[in-house]
mmCIF file of C-alpha atoms in Angstrom:
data_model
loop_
_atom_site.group_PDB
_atom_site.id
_atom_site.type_symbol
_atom_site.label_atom_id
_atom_site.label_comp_id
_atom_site.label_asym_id
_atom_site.label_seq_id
_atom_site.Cartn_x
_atom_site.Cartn_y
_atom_site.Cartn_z
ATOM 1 C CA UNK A 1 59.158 -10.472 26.625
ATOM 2 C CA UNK A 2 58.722 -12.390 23.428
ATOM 3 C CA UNK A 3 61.544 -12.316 20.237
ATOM 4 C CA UNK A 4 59.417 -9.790 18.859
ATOM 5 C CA UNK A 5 59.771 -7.768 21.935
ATOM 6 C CA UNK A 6 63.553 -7.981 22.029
ATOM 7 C CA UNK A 7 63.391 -5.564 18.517
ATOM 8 C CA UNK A 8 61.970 -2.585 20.230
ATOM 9 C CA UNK A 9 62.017 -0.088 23.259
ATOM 10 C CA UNK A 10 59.476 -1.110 26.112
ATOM 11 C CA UNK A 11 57.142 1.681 26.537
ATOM 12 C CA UNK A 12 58.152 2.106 30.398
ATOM 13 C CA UNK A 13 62.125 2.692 29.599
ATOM 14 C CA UNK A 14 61.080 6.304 28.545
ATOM 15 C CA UNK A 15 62.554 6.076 24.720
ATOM 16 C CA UNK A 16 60.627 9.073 22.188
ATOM 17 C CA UNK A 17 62.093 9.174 18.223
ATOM 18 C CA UNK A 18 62.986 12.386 18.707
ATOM 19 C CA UNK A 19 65.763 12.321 21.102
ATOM 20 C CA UNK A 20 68.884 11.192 19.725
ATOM 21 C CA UNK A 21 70.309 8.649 21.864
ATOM 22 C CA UNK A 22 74.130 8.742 20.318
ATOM 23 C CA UNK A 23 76.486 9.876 22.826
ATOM 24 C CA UNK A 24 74.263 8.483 26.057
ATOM 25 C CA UNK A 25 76.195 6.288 28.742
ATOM 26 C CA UNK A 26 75.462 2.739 28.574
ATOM 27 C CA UNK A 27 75.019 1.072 32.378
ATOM 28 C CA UNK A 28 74.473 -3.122 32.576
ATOM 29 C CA UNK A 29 72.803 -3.839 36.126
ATOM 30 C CA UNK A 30 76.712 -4.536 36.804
ATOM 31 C CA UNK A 31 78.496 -1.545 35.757
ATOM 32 C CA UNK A 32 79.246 0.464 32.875
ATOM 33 C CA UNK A 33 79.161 -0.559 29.498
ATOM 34 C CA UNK A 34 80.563 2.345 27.458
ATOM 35 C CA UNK A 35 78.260 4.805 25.126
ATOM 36 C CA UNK A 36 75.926 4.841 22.105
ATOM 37 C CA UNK A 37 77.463 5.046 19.306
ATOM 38 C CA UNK A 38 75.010 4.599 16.816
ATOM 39 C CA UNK A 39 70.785 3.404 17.139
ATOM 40 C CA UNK A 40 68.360 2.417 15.150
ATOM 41 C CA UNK A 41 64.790 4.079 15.024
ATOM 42 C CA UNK A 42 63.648 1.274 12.650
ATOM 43 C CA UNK A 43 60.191 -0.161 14.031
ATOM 44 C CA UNK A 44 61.176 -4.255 15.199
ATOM 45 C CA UNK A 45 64.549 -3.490 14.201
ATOM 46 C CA UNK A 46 65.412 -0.829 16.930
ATOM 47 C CA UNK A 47 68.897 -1.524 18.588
ATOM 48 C CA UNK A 48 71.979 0.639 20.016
ATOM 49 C CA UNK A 49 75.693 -0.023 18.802
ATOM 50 C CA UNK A 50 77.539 0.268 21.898
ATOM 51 C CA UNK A 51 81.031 1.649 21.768
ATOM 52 C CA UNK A 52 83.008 -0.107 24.688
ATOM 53 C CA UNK A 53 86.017 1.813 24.966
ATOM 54 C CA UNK A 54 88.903 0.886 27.163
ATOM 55 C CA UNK A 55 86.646 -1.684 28.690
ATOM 56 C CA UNK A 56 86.691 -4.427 26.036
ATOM 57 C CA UNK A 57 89.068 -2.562 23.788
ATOM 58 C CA UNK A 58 88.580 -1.788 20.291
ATOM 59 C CA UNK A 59 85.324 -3.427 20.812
ATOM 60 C CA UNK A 60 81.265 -2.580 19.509
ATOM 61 C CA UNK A 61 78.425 -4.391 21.039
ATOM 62 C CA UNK A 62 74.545 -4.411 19.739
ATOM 63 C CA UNK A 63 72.258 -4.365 21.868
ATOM 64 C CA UNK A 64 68.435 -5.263 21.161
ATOM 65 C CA UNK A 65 66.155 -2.347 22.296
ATOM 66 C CA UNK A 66 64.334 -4.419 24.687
ATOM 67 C CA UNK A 67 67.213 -4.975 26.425
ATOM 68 C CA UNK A 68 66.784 -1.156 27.571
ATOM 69 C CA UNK A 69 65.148 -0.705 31.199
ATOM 70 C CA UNK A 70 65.408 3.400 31.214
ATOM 71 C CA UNK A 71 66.530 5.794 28.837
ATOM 72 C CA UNK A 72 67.215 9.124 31.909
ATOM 73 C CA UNK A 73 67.402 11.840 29.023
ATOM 74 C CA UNK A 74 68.288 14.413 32.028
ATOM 75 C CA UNK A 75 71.531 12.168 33.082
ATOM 76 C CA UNK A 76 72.010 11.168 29.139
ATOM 77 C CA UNK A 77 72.421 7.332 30.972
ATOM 78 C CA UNK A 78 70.868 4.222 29.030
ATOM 79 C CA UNK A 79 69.956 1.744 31.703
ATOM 80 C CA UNK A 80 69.670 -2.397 30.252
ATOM 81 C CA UNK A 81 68.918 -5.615 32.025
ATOM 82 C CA UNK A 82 72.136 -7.719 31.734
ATOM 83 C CA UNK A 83 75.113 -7.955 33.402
ATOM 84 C CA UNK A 84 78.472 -6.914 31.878
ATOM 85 C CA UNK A 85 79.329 -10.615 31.523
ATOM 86 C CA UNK A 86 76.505 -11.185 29.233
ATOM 87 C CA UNK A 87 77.347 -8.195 27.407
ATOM 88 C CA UNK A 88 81.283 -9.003 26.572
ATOM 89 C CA UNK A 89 79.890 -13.035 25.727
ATOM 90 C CA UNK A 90 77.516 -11.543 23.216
ATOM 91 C CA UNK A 91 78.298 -12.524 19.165
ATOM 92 C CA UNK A 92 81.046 -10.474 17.943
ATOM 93 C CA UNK A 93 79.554 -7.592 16.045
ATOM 94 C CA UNK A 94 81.009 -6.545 13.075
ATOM 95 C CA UNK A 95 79.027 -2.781 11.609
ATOM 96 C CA UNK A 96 79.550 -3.386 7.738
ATOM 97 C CA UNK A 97 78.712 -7.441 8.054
ATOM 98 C CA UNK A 98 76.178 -7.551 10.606
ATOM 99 C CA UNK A 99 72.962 -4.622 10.790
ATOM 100 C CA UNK A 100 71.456 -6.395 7.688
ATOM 101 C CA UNK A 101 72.211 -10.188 8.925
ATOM 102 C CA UNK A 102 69.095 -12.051 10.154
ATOM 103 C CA UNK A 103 71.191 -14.978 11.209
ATOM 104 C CA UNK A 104 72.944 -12.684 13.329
ATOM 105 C CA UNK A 105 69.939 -10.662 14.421
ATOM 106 C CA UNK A 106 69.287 -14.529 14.969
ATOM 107 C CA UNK A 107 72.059 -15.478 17.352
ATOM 108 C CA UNK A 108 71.884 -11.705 19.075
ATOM 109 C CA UNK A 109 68.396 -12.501 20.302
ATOM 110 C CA UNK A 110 69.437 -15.968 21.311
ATOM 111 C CA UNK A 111 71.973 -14.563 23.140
ATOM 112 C CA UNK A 112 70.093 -11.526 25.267
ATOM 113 C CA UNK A 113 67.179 -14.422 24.845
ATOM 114 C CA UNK A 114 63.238 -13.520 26.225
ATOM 115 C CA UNK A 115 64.313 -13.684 29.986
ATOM 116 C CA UNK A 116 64.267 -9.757 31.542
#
């Protein structure tokens, strides 16, 4: 997976514009994550805004799109490749500051890097 790749939904994880993903359980390889709260359709831009819940409290979380594995539509369960630990270490995300940020679209991708 290239940087480019990081932006948008592999075609194998199953992901169609149509479906609205908000809502959808978010599972790391590790565990839970907590649920979509918000994604972006945007072509090279496409992410999900991860409400954690109770599990890092009061806490959001992006998520690049090619972070996704599967997308089961049936369960409503998003499926990515990282662990919960990677998830939590991420860049704080902050909703009004950082969906327009390149240096923090920067450090995001750094973070979830290339590796699958």
């Amino acid at each position: 997976m290239t940087s480019d790749d990081m932006w948008t939904f592999a075609t194998a994880a199953g992901y169609t514009p149509e479906v609205d993903l908000t809502g959808y359980k978010v599972e790391a390889t590790d565990g839970p994550v907590g649920k979509v709260d918000k994604h972006s359709k945007e072509i090279g831009s496409q992410h999900l805004v991860v409400d954690t819940g109770v599990w890092i409290f009061g806490k959001e979380v992006l998520l690049p799109a090619g972070t996704v594995t599967t997308i089961d539509k049936q369960a409503e369960t998003i499926h990515v490749a990282r662990t919960r630990e990677q998830i939590e270490n991420a860049p704080e995300f902050d909703r009004h500051r950082h969906l327009d940020d390149l240096g923090y679209r920067n450090r995001i991708g750094g973070h979830y890097g290339p590796q699958g």
